[in-house]
Amino acid sequence: MLGKMLENVQAKTPLVHNITNYVTVNDVANVILASGGSPIMSAEPKDVYDITSICGGLNINIGTLTTDSIEAMFIAGERAGELGHQILLDPVGAGASALRTNTAVELMEKLNLTVVRGNISEIKTLAMGSGTTKGVDADVADAVTEENLDQAVTFLKDFAKKAGTVVAITGAIDLVSDGEKCYVIRNGRPEMGRITGTGCQLSGMMTAFLVANPDQPLEAAAAAVCTMGLAGEIGWTYMQDGDGNSTYRNRIIDAVYNMTPEKLNEGAKYEVR
Amino acid sequence: MLGKMLENVQAKTPLVHNITNYVTVNDVANVILASGGSPIMSAEPKDVYDITSICGGLNINIGTLTTDSIEAMFIAGERAGELGHQILLDPVGAGASALRTNTAVELMEKLNLTVVRGNISEIKTLAMGSGTTKGVDADVADAVTEENLDQAVTFLKDFAKKAGTVVAITGAIDLVSDGEKCYVIRNGRPEMGRITGTGCQLSGMMTAFLVANPDQPLEAAAAAVCTMGLAGEIGWTYMQDGDGNSTYRNRIIDAVYNMTPEKLNEGAKYEVR
Amino acid sequence: MLGKMLENVQAKTPLVHNITNYVTVNDVANVILASGGSPIMSAEPKDVYDITSICGGLNINIGTLTTDSIEAMFIAGERAGELGHQILLDPVGAGASALRTNTAVELMEKLNLTVVRGNISEIKTLAMGSGTTKGVDADVADAVTEENLDQAVTFLKDFAKKAGTVVAITGAIDLVSDGEKCYVIRNGRPEMGRITGTGCQLSGMMTAFLVANPDQPLEAAAAAVCTMGLAGEIGWTYMQDGDGNSTYRNRIIDAVYNMTPEKLNEGAKYEVR
């Protein structure tokens, strides 16, 4: 069933406006293209109103905020809201600085978000003003494990309900909930954490999935998570002697490029709680 | 004959100042190095006067404009003009926003450009204030095909004459004209469109070709187009099971790195009209 | 012995705050991850105080300065100094513009730097207000060779003593000195110069080495230089027909990812003068 979500991306070539960090922006663009979407980047306040108007969705990533890009996020976000576009927030490093935390919280309050996607520390920060974000990677103390999974699912459903959006927490086990249902996803590999920006890539690609499947944000978000994780598994099978994280980065994007609805249906490992 | 253009790049190591977008900047730098040139990036108004002064050419790409980078484009462009440097404009997304269209038009008016290089939608926007730019990729409705090729050549010659520069339109069929002659180039592969920034890369590399061949801008621009397209063809022959757009990106730059004047002379597919 | 330095990076996962250029930032992040460290990027004045506070070291790279990023460098640098963090300066293009030269000189004066790492032209600029920087690559006229090695070592020791920091000059022969001792390192390959940002990558990774080995900055810096050079040698052994600088870039980062303390001890080629 999730394969249908990818099929729609490949059929519709959804145009995604990205206001994203300069660290991983190239990979974000290439993975959107790999999935079948079309990316455009703009973070200049004077440019984003027009740019977001011609797109179908907006991916906001706070990984390298500037005063100008924050202004652009609100301009683009409000305009995207007026047009009924899909809007995703990736709160990179929320909890690591006041600017990041406050910006993420304010974006959640003022914009009509479809999805918030982050690691567990970032989402905990948004939910409870706590979490123990250490830099841009989740703190191991926060990790979702088989042992605390029930608690994590309950936490996520509560937060998604309160926030009124779909929320996705990615890590060793990925969770995606709209407040009612929760996808528990077990695709992916731990080595993906040694590549910068697999989370940013997922957020960009997920926005393309949301645009192509506007009536099913929960399923679209879950399908994007499964696609990325499965691409990590498939990419790994092509790794050869001497390969490391840089080649693995390419192999994952390549695997997204070669993903089919059938492969996704077969390889997606999830349960719904 | 076009091989001689590449030979000069490899012999002279032309230094190219790039004011370019942060999406594809790394690939732009690597492809300039691959071709035999040397890149330097600076987009700060207080830095660009000095930086462009030590270079031989200036590559202006409006893919992610900011208020500051626009100011830097004019400062660098005027200085480069005073010094008789080669200047290339890549009007990324012209037509997609007022800021991009207006900036591109003003750069054309105020700077002494050697070449303008874009896709057909961007060039139509500059020529006619129309075109149907959808994001940063050319609209399929505008595409140059064998059917409308005569018209497209006539359009391009007229625009190049009016603009007083060489103009290059890249797509499935590439056209490069100085207003008198028009190179019609059939190198490249459609899969190049699934990689972000092959156009940006070409603009950076083309500037190196212009600097190394200052008296033959038309031939230098055509040689760069053939080099990029042929690299796309050669790179493709190295693609293996499981490879996708991310690996293809590397293979194309690799093929530029391994390009020789002889290979280019043999592989360039063009006619002059 | 240098292997121990790498072992500490892999054991401690040092968190490095990078204020770096947008050209090579993705590779900097991936190479820090490859070595065992954890990168975070922030160049916004309002964000850097918080971000640098949670890190162990600060990597300042002036490759694409902006008015804001310069302000951020001083804010972060002063805060990092208060906290006793390791601070590295990479004076990219010092000598190529007044802004770069002046910023690098002022950062040296005001911050409590642990290491300065650059090419010979950049370091000469800082030492003598001269050097013949041509863009971001060292001028061949300045190159350290076997013929002028004694002179270069003396120059470097004097400058490091005067600056009160460890100084690393990288090129065909690499030199690292604290004013007393000088490591003369002969790892690496000339083809590394055809990849953008191997110097930037080294600076980021070196900062991780410094954080993990706070009491041995000279040895940590030398170990990072050997790791990068040896990765260049190992990566080269995996190059295949058709590969070029883009694939080589990946192979070098991959080789860092697969580096072990044992391999480093065996492969490091250095003498201490």
Short mmCIF file of C-alpha atoms in Angstrom, two decimals, chain C residues 65-218:
data_model
loop_
_atom_site.label_atom_id
_atom_site.label_comp_id
_atom_site.label_asym_id
_atom_site.label_seq_id
_atom_site.Cartn_x
_atom_site.Cartn_y
_atom_site.Cartn_z
CA LEU C 65 33.33 35.16 4.68
CA THR C 66 30.27 37.31 5.19
CA THR C 67 29.80 40.28 7.50
CA ASP C 68 27.65 38.07 9.72
CA SER C 69 29.96 35.08 9.72
CA ILE C 70 32.91 37.27 10.71
CA GLU C 71 30.91 38.54 13.69
CA ALA C 72 30.00 34.94 14.51
CA MET C 73 33.67 33.92 14.41
CA PHE C 74 34.57 36.41 17.12
CA ILE C 75 31.56 35.62 19.30
CA ALA C 76 32.13 31.88 19.06
CA GLY C 77 35.89 32.23 19.37
CA GLU C 78 35.70 34.30 22.54
CA ARG C 79 33.18 31.94 24.09
CA ALA C 80 35.25 28.90 23.11
CA GLY C 81 38.26 30.59 24.67
CA GLU C 82 36.42 31.16 27.96
CA LEU C 83 35.53 27.48 28.05
CA GLY C 84 39.07 26.34 27.29
CA HIS C 85 37.99 24.76 23.99
CA GLN C 86 40.34 23.88 21.18
CA ILE C 87 40.21 26.48 18.39
CA LEU C 88 41.58 26.04 14.89
CA LEU C 89 41.90 28.74 12.22
CA ASP C 90 42.00 27.88 8.51
CA PRO C 91 42.92 31.18 6.76
CA VAL C 92 41.59 30.20 3.31
CA GLY C 93 42.71 32.71 0.71
CA ALA C 94 44.58 34.98 3.15
CA GLY C 95 46.58 37.20 0.85
CA ALA C 96 43.98 37.01 -1.92
CA SER C 97 41.86 39.86 -0.53
CA ALA C 98 42.21 42.52 2.12
CA LEU C 99 39.10 41.24 3.91
CA ARG C 100 40.51 37.73 4.20
CA THR C 101 43.97 38.84 5.25
CA ASN C 102 42.69 41.33 7.80
CA THR C 103 40.14 38.94 9.24
CA ALA C 104 42.70 36.18 9.62
CA VAL C 105 45.20 38.52 11.27
CA GLU C 106 42.56 39.86 13.68
CA LEU C 107 41.36 36.36 14.57
CA MET C 108 44.98 35.44 15.37
CA GLU C 109 45.35 38.50 17.57
CA LYS C 110 42.09 38.25 19.49
CA LEU C 111 41.42 34.53 19.87
CA ASN C 112 43.27 31.95 21.87
CA LEU C 113 44.00 29.64 18.95
CA THR C 114 45.33 26.14 19.36
CA VAL C 115 46.29 25.61 15.71
CA VAL C 116 46.54 27.58 12.50
CA ARG C 117 46.45 25.39 9.38
CA GLY C 118 46.90 26.62 5.84
CA ASN C 119 48.93 26.30 2.66
CA ILE C 120 52.34 27.89 2.46
CA SER C 121 51.12 31.04 0.69
CA GLU C 122 48.47 31.68 3.33
CA ILE C 123 50.87 31.09 6.20
CA LYS C 124 53.51 33.32 4.62
CA THR C 125 50.89 36.04 4.29
CA LEU C 126 50.12 35.78 8.00
CA ALA C 127 53.80 35.65 8.95
CA MET C 128 55.23 38.30 6.74
CA GLY C 129 52.43 40.21 5.15
CA SER C 130 53.71 38.87 1.86
CA GLY C 131 53.40 35.48 0.14
CA THR C 132 51.96 35.37 -3.32
CA THR C 133 48.53 33.85 -2.77
CA LYS C 134 46.81 33.22 -6.08
CA GLY C 135 43.25 32.39 -5.24
CA VAL C 136 42.78 29.62 -2.72
CA ASP C 137 45.63 27.41 -3.91
CA ALA C 138 49.24 27.88 -2.90
CA ASP C 139 51.46 29.56 -5.43
CA VAL C 140 54.00 27.15 -6.85
CA ALA C 141 56.72 29.76 -6.20
CA ASP C 142 56.13 29.34 -2.47
CA ALA C 143 56.11 25.51 -2.41
CA VAL C 144 58.00 23.59 0.25
CA THR C 145 60.44 21.24 -1.52
CA GLU C 146 63.28 18.96 -0.43
CA GLU C 147 65.63 21.75 -1.57
CA ASN C 148 64.25 24.51 0.63
CA LEU C 149 63.06 22.25 3.45
CA ASP C 150 65.59 23.43 6.05
CA GLN C 151 64.61 27.02 5.45
CA ALA C 152 60.92 26.18 5.59
CA VAL C 153 61.29 24.36 8.90
CA THR C 154 63.17 27.29 10.39
CA PHE C 155 60.58 29.72 9.08
CA LEU C 156 57.75 27.65 10.52
CA LYS C 157 59.33 27.19 13.95
CA ASP C 158 59.93 30.92 14.18
CA PHE C 159 56.39 31.75 13.17
CA ALA C 160 54.81 29.17 15.49
CA LYS C 161 56.89 30.50 18.38
CA LYS C 162 55.93 34.07 17.63
CA ALA C 163 52.25 33.16 17.16
CA GLY C 164 52.20 31.01 20.29
CA THR C 165 50.21 28.28 18.53
CA VAL C 166 50.79 25.10 16.65
CA VAL C 167 51.03 25.92 12.94
CA ALA C 168 50.51 23.41 10.15
CA ILE C 169 51.52 24.04 6.55
CA THR C 170 50.18 21.45 4.14
CA GLY C 171 51.32 20.78 0.62
CA ALA C 172 53.51 18.22 -1.15
CA ILE C 173 55.51 18.07 2.07
CA ASP C 174 53.53 18.87 5.22
CA LEU C 175 55.04 20.64 8.21
CA VAL C 176 53.57 20.89 11.72
CA SER C 177 55.37 22.78 14.48
CA ASP C 178 54.78 24.16 17.93
CA GLY C 179 57.87 26.34 17.75
CA GLU C 180 60.14 23.73 19.30
CA LYS C 181 59.64 20.58 17.30
CA CYS C 182 58.61 20.23 13.68
CA TYR C 183 56.93 17.20 12.13
CA VAL C 184 57.95 16.76 8.50
CA ILE C 185 55.28 14.58 6.87
CA ARG C 186 55.44 12.90 3.49
CA ASN C 187 52.04 11.24 3.20
CA GLY C 188 49.51 12.14 0.50
CA ARG C 189 49.34 12.30 -3.28
CA PRO C 190 49.51 15.21 -5.73
CA GLU C 191 46.07 14.30 -7.16
CA MET C 192 44.51 15.48 -3.88
CA GLY C 193 45.06 19.03 -5.15
CA ARG C 194 42.53 18.40 -7.92
CA ILE C 195 39.73 17.95 -5.34
CA THR C 196 38.14 21.01 -3.81
CA GLY C 197 38.40 21.20 -0.06
CA THR C 198 40.88 18.57 1.07
CA GLY C 199 42.45 21.32 3.15
CA CYS C 200 39.09 22.33 4.64
CA GLN C 201 38.37 18.69 5.39
CA LEU C 202 41.69 18.33 7.14
CA SER C 203 41.00 21.38 9.29
CA GLY C 204 37.64 20.05 10.41
CA MET C 205 39.03 16.62 11.18
CA MET C 206 42.08 18.10 12.89
CA THR C 207 39.81 19.97 15.27
CA ALA C 208 38.23 16.65 16.26
CA PHE C 209 41.74 15.29 16.89
CA LEU C 210 42.58 18.31 19.05
CA VAL C 211 39.43 17.92 21.15
CA ALA C 212 40.10 14.24 21.73
CA ASN C 213 43.74 14.89 22.67
CA PRO C 214 43.70 18.21 24.51
CA ASP C 215 47.12 17.85 26.11
CA GLN C 216 48.98 17.01 22.92
CA PRO C 217 48.05 19.56 20.26
CA LEU C 218 51.25 19.08 18.26
#
